Tab-separated table of C-alpha atoms in Angstrom:
chain	number	residue	atom	x	y	z
A	1	MET	CA	-0.342	-0.157	-0.095
A	2	ASN	CA	1.345	3.610	-1.507
A	3	HIS	CA	2.245	5.859	1.596
A	4	ILE	CA	1.248	9.558	1.452
A	5	PRO	CA	3.733	12.265	3.895
A	6	SER	CA	2.763	14.155	5.372
A	7	LYS	CA	3.173	17.979	5.016
A	8	ARG	CA	6.166	17.184	7.658
A	9	CYS	CA	7.700	14.796	5.160
A	10	ARG	CA	8.138	16.856	2.267
A	11	GLU	CA	8.948	19.306	3.546
A	12	ARG	CA	12.304	17.128	5.278
A	13	VAL	CA	12.906	15.700	1.815
A	14	LEU	CA	12.433	19.237	0.038
A	15	ALA	CA	14.868	20.411	2.905
A	16	PHE	CA	17.442	17.397	2.627
A	17	ARG	CA	17.127	18.157	-1.753
A	18	ASN	CA	18.116	21.776	-1.372
A	19	ALA	CA	20.710	21.452	0.799
A	20	LEU	CA	21.695	18.500	-1.288
A	21	LEU	CA	21.546	21.376	-4.306
A	22	ALA	CA	23.787	23.952	-2.323
A	23	LEU	CA	26.114	20.977	-1.324
A	24	ILE	CA	26.677	20.127	-4.557
A	25	LEU	CA	27.342	24.204	-5.948
A	26	THR	CA	29.545	24.618	-3.689
A	27	MET	CA	32.292	22.446	-4.517
A	28	PRO	CA	35.269	22.555	-5.156
A	29	GLY	CA	35.777	22.558	-7.996
A	30	ILE	CA	33.065	23.204	-10.197
A	31	PRO	CA	33.772	26.388	-11.125
A	32	ALA	CA	30.297	28.893	-11.825
A	33	ALA	CA	29.544	30.746	-14.884
A	34	ASN	CA	31.972	34.020	-15.885
A	35	ALA	CA	34.528	32.382	-13.474
A	36	ALA	CA	37.267	35.024	-12.656
A	37	CYS	CA	40.926	33.808	-14.063
A	38	THR	CA	43.711	32.296	-11.734
A	39	PHE	CA	47.321	33.289	-11.546
A	40	ALA	CA	49.487	29.396	-11.636
A	41	ASP	CA	51.009	28.270	-8.639
A	42	GLY	CA	54.225	30.648	-7.856
A	43	VAL	CA	52.996	33.917	-10.937
A	44	SER	CA	52.428	37.268	-9.573
A	45	THR	CA	51.344	40.671	-11.601
A	46	GLN	CA	54.722	40.963	-13.705
A	47	THR	CA	55.883	44.348	-13.902
A	48	TYR	CA	58.663	45.888	-16.830
A	49	THR	CA	60.619	49.246	-16.245
A	50	PHE	CA	61.811	50.134	-19.486
A	51	ASP	CA	64.579	53.182	-19.500
A	52	ILE	CA	63.953	55.731	-21.166
A	53	PRO	CA	68.058	57.956	-22.203
A	54	THR	CA	68.694	61.319	-22.495
A	55	ILE	CA	66.750	61.559	-25.948
A	56	ASN	CA	68.491	64.661	-29.173
A	57	VAL	CA	65.334	64.879	-30.757
A	58	PRO	CA	65.484	67.827	-33.897
A	59	ARG	CA	63.467	70.278	-33.065
A	60	ASP	CA	61.068	70.672	-36.838
A	61	ALA	CA	60.529	66.419	-36.022
A	62	ALA	CA	57.466	65.184	-37.885
A	63	VAL	CA	54.196	64.470	-36.292
A	64	GLY	CA	54.090	60.602	-36.334
A	65	SER	CA	58.261	60.306	-36.304
A	66	VAL	CA	59.368	57.966	-33.740
A	67	VAL	CA	61.788	59.963	-31.603
A	68	TYR	CA	62.752	55.829	-29.455
A	69	ALA	CA	62.045	52.684	-29.329
A	70	SER	CA	62.811	50.532	-25.914
A	71	PRO	CA	64.448	47.604	-26.298
A	72	ARG	CA	61.424	44.578	-26.580
A	73	GLN	CA	60.488	42.586	-23.381
A	74	GLN	CA	59.899	39.225	-22.776
A	75	ALA	CA	56.759	38.750	-21.365
A	76	GLN	CA	56.971	36.430	-18.170
A	77	PRO	CA	57.262	33.137	-17.053
A	78	ALA	CA	58.894	32.637	-21.115
A	79	THR	CA	57.487	28.894	-20.604
A	80	GLY	CA	54.169	27.391	-18.644
A	81	SER	CA	51.008	28.904	-18.147
A	82	TYR	CA	50.802	31.872	-16.496
A	83	ALA	CA	47.346	31.974	-15.286
A	84	THR	CA	44.676	29.735	-15.829
A	85	CYS	CA	41.255	30.881	-17.464
A	86	VAL	CA	37.844	29.058	-18.254
A	87	PHE	CA	33.841	29.935	-19.959
A	88	GLN	CA	33.789	34.035	-21.825
A	89	VAL	CA	36.454	35.894	-19.760
A	90	SER	CA	37.414	40.014	-20.991
A	91	TYR	CA	41.249	40.790	-21.870
A	92	SER	CA	41.939	44.598	-21.943
A	93	TYR	CA	45.825	45.796	-23.322
A	94	GLY	CA	45.401	49.611	-21.827
A	95	VAL	CA	47.329	52.474	-20.261
A	96	THR	CA	46.161	54.940	-16.956
A	97	GLY	CA	47.754	58.018	-15.789
A	98	ALA	CA	47.960	59.866	-19.297
A	99	PRO	CA	45.641	61.474	-21.838
A	100	LEU	CA	45.447	60.152	-25.096
A	101	VAL	CA	47.101	62.450	-27.522
A	102	ALA	CA	43.979	64.277	-29.845
A	103	ASN	CA	43.699	62.975	-33.304
A	104	MET	CA	46.377	60.421	-32.841
A	105	SER	CA	45.530	56.303	-31.688
A	106	ASN	CA	47.234	54.943	-29.282
A	107	THR	CA	49.087	57.663	-27.984
A	108	TYR	CA	49.275	59.489	-23.825
A	109	ALA	CA	51.291	63.097	-23.618
A	110	THR	CA	53.880	63.088	-21.772
A	111	SER	CA	55.441	65.764	-19.571
A	112	VAL	CA	57.345	66.786	-22.784
A	113	PRO	CA	55.628	69.341	-25.048
A	114	GLY	CA	55.108	67.708	-28.680
A	115	ILE	CA	56.762	64.430	-27.506
A	116	GLY	CA	53.716	60.780	-26.035
A	117	ILE	CA	54.200	57.572	-25.461
A	118	ARG	CA	53.368	54.697	-26.972
A	119	PHE	CA	53.173	51.291	-25.390
A	120	PHE	CA	52.970	47.324	-26.985
A	121	ASP	CA	53.043	44.170	-27.259
A	122	SER	CA	54.170	41.595	-30.890
A	123	LYS	CA	55.211	38.813	-31.147
A	124	GLY	CA	58.947	37.618	-31.344
A	125	PRO	CA	61.075	40.188	-30.005
A	126	GLY	CA	60.634	41.795	-33.951
A	127	GLY	CA	57.225	41.040	-34.785
A	128	GLY	CA	54.443	43.770	-35.544
A	129	GLN	CA	53.572	46.510	-32.450
A	130	GLN	CA	50.395	45.551	-31.275
A	131	TYR	CA	49.294	48.653	-30.018
A	132	TRP	CA	47.795	49.594	-26.012
A	133	GLY	CA	44.780	51.879	-25.951
A	134	PRO	CA	41.321	52.277	-25.138
A	135	ASN	CA	40.205	49.815	-28.203
A	136	ASN	CA	42.717	47.792	-27.262
A	137	THR	CA	39.448	45.045	-25.473
A	138	GLY	CA	37.224	42.317	-26.122
A	139	SER	CA	37.074	39.205	-24.575
A	140	TYR	CA	36.483	35.268	-25.134
A	141	THR	CA	35.912	31.352	-24.084
A	142	GLY	CA	38.574	30.331	-22.222
A	143	SER	CA	40.122	27.094	-22.854
A	144	GLY	CA	42.371	26.368	-19.611
A	145	SER	CA	46.380	27.293	-19.057
A	146	GLU	CA	46.803	30.331	-20.593
A	147	THR	CA	50.915	30.560	-21.828
A	148	HIS	CA	53.060	33.652	-23.349
A	149	SER	CA	55.022	31.282	-25.440
A	150	ALA	CA	53.384	30.842	-28.477
A	151	ASN	CA	53.752	32.334	-31.876
A	152	GLY	CA	57.238	33.498	-30.747
A	153	GLY	CA	56.771	34.098	-26.913
A	154	ASP	CA	55.394	37.763	-26.408
A	155	TYR	CA	57.481	40.741	-25.940
A	156	TYR	CA	56.328	44.526	-24.600
A	157	GLY	CA	57.865	47.791	-25.432
A	158	ILE	CA	57.600	51.094	-25.433
A	159	GLU	CA	57.661	54.278	-28.043
A	160	LEU	CA	58.308	58.380	-27.851
A	161	VAL	CA	56.815	59.741	-30.440
A	162	VAL	CA	56.117	63.389	-31.987
A	163	THR	CA	53.221	64.838	-31.356
A	164	GLY	CA	53.778	68.437	-31.747
A	165	ALA	CA	56.014	71.693	-31.700
A	166	ILE	CA	58.943	69.902	-29.683
A	167	GLY	CA	60.030	71.742	-26.103
A	168	PRO	CA	63.134	70.040	-24.103
A	169	GLY	CA	62.353	68.648	-20.952
A	170	THR	CA	62.365	65.963	-18.363
A	171	ILE	CA	59.593	62.473	-18.985
A	172	THR	CA	58.024	61.958	-15.757
A	173	PRO	CA	56.646	58.294	-15.339
A	174	THR	CA	53.429	58.764	-14.778
A	175	ALA	CA	52.042	56.801	-17.702
A	176	SER	CA	51.656	52.812	-17.680
A	177	GLY	CA	50.417	50.042	-19.780
A	178	VAL	CA	48.093	47.558	-17.898
A	179	TYR	CA	47.445	43.761	-19.243
A	180	SER	CA	44.373	42.697	-17.003
A	181	LEU	CA	42.436	39.496	-18.195
A	182	GLY	CA	39.418	38.365	-16.474
A	183	GLY	CA	40.333	40.323	-13.369
A	184	LEU	CA	43.931	39.320	-12.529
A	185	THR	CA	46.289	42.282	-13.168
A	186	ILE	CA	48.865	39.976	-15.973
A	187	SER	CA	51.271	42.459	-16.999
A	188	VAL	CA	51.923	46.173	-15.831
A	189	LEU	CA	54.292	48.673	-18.158
A	190	GLN	CA	56.430	51.358	-16.756
A	191	THR	CA	59.256	53.689	-17.624
A	192	THR	CA	61.835	55.283	-15.677
A	193	SER	CA	62.552	59.207	-16.350
A	194	GLY	CA	64.178	60.465	-19.337
A	195	GLN	CA	65.673	63.717	-20.777
A	196	ILE	CA	64.576	65.099	-24.037
A	197	VAL	CA	66.649	67.711	-25.788
A	198	ALA	CA	64.962	69.757	-29.117
A	199	GLN	CA	67.744	70.213	-30.824
A	200	THR	CA	69.100	73.065	-32.581
A	201	CYS	CA	72.269	74.874	-33.678
A	202	GLN	CA	72.820	78.618	-32.650
A	203	VAL	CA	72.742	81.404	-35.377
A	204	ILE	CA	75.385	83.889	-35.295
A	205	THR	CA	74.950	87.035	-37.520
A	206	ASP	CA	74.783	90.654	-37.238
A	207	PRO	CA	71.642	92.157	-37.604
A	208	ASN	CA	72.188	95.155	-39.506
A	209	ILE	CA	73.824	95.365	-42.812
A	210	ASP	CA	75.516	98.922	-43.795
A	211	LEU	CA	75.351	99.303	-47.130
A	212	PRO	CA	77.482	102.093	-48.280
A	213	ASP	CA	77.090	105.419	-50.700
A	214	ILE	CA	76.563	105.688	-54.340
A	215	ALA	CA	75.930	107.717	-56.800
A	216	ALA	CA	71.818	107.037	-58.506
A	217	SER	CA	74.547	107.009	-61.606
A	218	ALA	CA	75.954	103.784	-60.722
A	219	LEU	CA	72.043	102.333	-61.964
A	220	SER	CA	72.859	102.984	-64.727
A	221	SER	CA	69.972	100.870	-65.996
A	222	THR	CA	66.712	99.200	-64.711
A	223	GLY	CA	67.555	95.639	-63.383
A	224	SER	CA	71.495	96.927	-63.035
A	225	THR	CA	72.864	96.131	-59.472
A	226	ALA	CA	75.776	98.755	-57.372
A	227	GLY	CA	77.154	98.459	-54.284
A	228	ARG	CA	77.276	94.611	-52.678
A	229	THR	CA	78.408	94.024	-49.267
A	230	ARG	CA	78.450	90.551	-48.087
A	231	PHE	CA	76.740	89.394	-45.085
A	232	ASP	CA	77.112	85.889	-43.272
A	233	ILE	CA	74.548	83.937	-40.907
A	234	THR	CA	76.358	80.982	-39.154
A	235	LEU	CA	75.118	77.997	-37.596
A	236	ALA	CA	77.311	77.178	-35.170
A	237	ASN	CA	77.841	73.858	-32.892
A	238	CYS	CA	75.168	72.085	-35.097
A	239	PRO	CA	74.424	69.058	-33.563
A	240	PRO	CA	74.927	65.196	-34.866
A	241	GLN	CA	73.267	62.861	-36.264
A	242	LEU	CA	70.329	65.252	-37.728
A	243	HIS	CA	68.743	64.666	-40.745
A	244	ALA	CA	69.342	67.584	-42.500
A	245	ILE	CA	69.311	71.752	-41.445
A	246	GLN	CA	67.533	74.030	-44.060
A	247	TYR	CA	67.368	77.431	-43.702
A	248	ARG	CA	65.567	80.284	-45.722
A	249	LEU	CA	65.346	84.177	-46.698
A	250	ASP	CA	62.011	85.357	-46.392
A	251	ALA	CA	61.019	89.768	-47.152
A	252	PRO	CA	58.384	91.240	-44.776
A	253	GLY	CA	57.890	94.433	-47.357
A	254	GLY	CA	57.457	92.236	-50.723
A	255	VAL	CA	58.946	90.240	-52.634
A	256	ILE	CA	59.429	91.329	-56.391
A	257	ASN	CA	61.286	88.007	-57.982
A	258	ALA	CA	60.908	85.211	-55.666
A	259	ALA	CA	62.984	83.007	-57.434
A	260	ALA	CA	65.539	86.309	-58.537
A	261	GLY	CA	66.345	87.681	-54.959
A	262	THR	CA	64.651	90.776	-55.244
A	263	PHE	CA	62.386	92.670	-53.104
A	264	SER	CA	61.305	95.763	-51.741
A	265	VAL	CA	62.143	97.527	-49.297
A	266	SER	CA	61.210	99.295	-46.382
A	267	GLU	CA	57.782	101.805	-46.995
A	268	THR	CA	60.115	104.056	-44.227
A	269	SER	CA	62.709	104.906	-47.410
A	270	THR	CA	62.372	107.945	-49.728
A	271	VAL	CA	64.580	106.552	-52.360
A	272	LYS	CA	62.345	106.024	-55.856
A	273	GLY	CA	63.351	103.544	-58.329
A	274	VAL	CA	65.981	101.351	-56.112
A	275	ASP	CA	64.850	98.196	-53.786
A	276	LEU	CA	67.531	95.291	-53.515
A	277	MET	CA	68.554	92.641	-54.011
A	278	VAL	CA	70.101	89.825	-51.863
A	279	THR	CA	72.986	86.791	-53.719
A	280	ASP	CA	74.047	83.130	-52.487
A	281	ASP	CA	78.484	83.603	-51.385
A	282	SER	CA	79.153	83.364	-55.603
A	283	ASP	CA	76.203	86.153	-56.543
A	284	ASN	CA	74.185	84.358	-57.951
A	285	PRO	CA	70.293	85.076	-57.025
A	286	PHE	CA	69.069	83.162	-53.842
A	287	ALA	CA	65.679	82.018	-53.667
A	288	LEU	CA	63.596	83.879	-51.043
A	289	ALA	CA	60.861	82.291	-49.669
A	290	THR	CA	62.579	78.296	-50.270
A	291	ALA	CA	63.748	75.900	-47.925
A	292	HIS	CA	67.456	75.363	-49.083
A	293	THR	CA	69.319	72.588	-47.495
A	294	LEU	CA	73.113	72.905	-45.964
A	295	SER	CA	74.782	70.426	-48.299
A	296	GLN	CA	77.610	71.397	-45.716
A	297	TYR	CA	76.327	69.320	-42.846
A	298	ASN	CA	77.727	66.665	-41.743
A	299	PRO	CA	75.445	64.348	-39.843
A	300	SER	CA	78.865	62.145	-37.967
A	301	THR	CA	80.168	64.995	-36.629
A	302	GLY	CA	77.886	68.137	-36.187
A	303	GLY	CA	80.342	71.947	-36.799
A	304	THR	CA	79.392	75.083	-37.460
A	305	TYR	CA	78.802	76.630	-41.216
A	306	PRO	CA	79.092	80.407	-42.196
A	307	ILE	CA	76.460	80.960	-44.942
A	308	GLY	CA	77.939	83.668	-46.614
A	309	PHE	CA	75.436	86.118	-48.792
A	310	ASN	CA	75.939	89.202	-50.627
A	311	LEU	CA	73.126	92.248	-50.125
A	312	LYS	CA	72.758	94.572	-53.711
A	313	TYR	CA	71.038	97.877	-54.911
A	314	TYR	CA	68.393	96.781	-57.369
A	315	ARG	CA	67.192	99.440	-59.601
A	316	THR	CA	64.162	98.648	-60.966
A	317	GLY	CA	62.983	102.167	-62.275
A	318	ALA	CA	64.153	106.094	-62.140
A	319	VAL	CA	66.070	107.008	-59.417
A	320	SER	CA	65.396	109.411	-57.798
A	321	ALA	CA	68.101	109.802	-54.673
A	322	GLY	CA	66.813	109.594	-50.725
A	323	MET	CA	67.619	107.340	-47.942
A	324	LEU	CA	66.469	103.070	-48.097
A	325	GLN	CA	65.854	100.136	-45.559
A	326	GLY	CA	64.944	97.183	-45.884
A	327	GLN	CA	64.283	94.259	-44.235
A	328	LEU	CA	65.044	89.943	-44.614
A	329	THR	CA	63.646	87.481	-41.900
A	330	TYR	CA	65.590	83.987	-41.413
A	331	THR	CA	64.147	80.412	-40.608
A	332	VAL	CA	66.324	77.529	-40.191
A	333	SER	CA	64.559	74.626	-39.650
A	334	TYR	CA	65.625	71.345	-38.684
A	335	GLN	CA	64.571	67.484	-39.411
C-alpha cells in the first residue's frame, strides 16, 4: 500500500534536497559561469620597467616620427602557464596615468611638449606592434592554461613619438601600460624618467647690414645692381645625427621676384626706383621664400657652418636719391 508522506515529511524531503543542491554548487572544482581567471602556482603580476635615456630630437621633427623605441622585454614566465581561465573571459590592454593625444590613436601625452608615448606587445622580439589603448579590449572563451610562449613568445616595449612642436624637458614616469585578463592584472609596463633635448644650432649674425653710399649714376639702367655688400649667417655648434638642416630668407616688405632674390625696400625709405637683391656666396641669385638645404652639414660630426650672402642695390625704375631701408628674416629648420 502506497504511503503518502505527511506535510512535515514532504518538508523534510524538500529541505534535504535543497541542502544537497547547495552542497553540489559549493563543492570545489566546479566553477560557476563567468568565473575569474586564477594565476598559476608561483605566478603573480609582472612589472616591466623601460629605461628612457637622454634623447636628442630635431626641433622640427615631423609629427608621427618615432624618436625612441625601447629594447623589447620578453613576457614572463617565458614558458609554462601564467593563468588558468575557463568560460567567457574579458581582456584589456590599456594605459593609465596619462591622457590620449588628440587625433593620434593609442598615443598618450607625456610631461614634455610635443612628445607622446605608446605601449605595445608583439609576437617575437621583432614582430609587429600591437599598441595598447582604449579600443584594445575584448572577450573570448577560455580553454584552460594561458601562456606567453605561442608564436615566438610575447614581448613588450614602448615608443616615444612626436605629437607636435617639441620643447625640451624631463619625461616623468606617470603613464603605465596594463594588461588585464579575467579580473587579473597580468602585466604592468612602466618607464623611468628621461630627458628630451630639442636639437638646434646656435645662429650667429649681425642684425644690421650697412650698404655703401652710391651715386644714382651707378645704377645705369633698370635691372642693374651696385654696392655689393657681404654678410654671413653662421650656424654654430650644430648637433650630430640630424637628418638635415634647412634655411630660408623671407622679405616682410614684399618680394619682387623670389627666384631672382629681389625684394622691396621698407615703406620708411625715401629713395625712388631702387630696391634690393640678395645673392649667395658665389653671387648667384638666392631664391627667397624657399627652403635651402645646408649641403655642408655632416650628420656624423655636426659642426659650425658659415653661410655667405651678398646684398645689393637693384634698380627698378627712375632713380631719385634718398635713404633706403629693407628687411630680411631668416628661418632655420631641423629634420
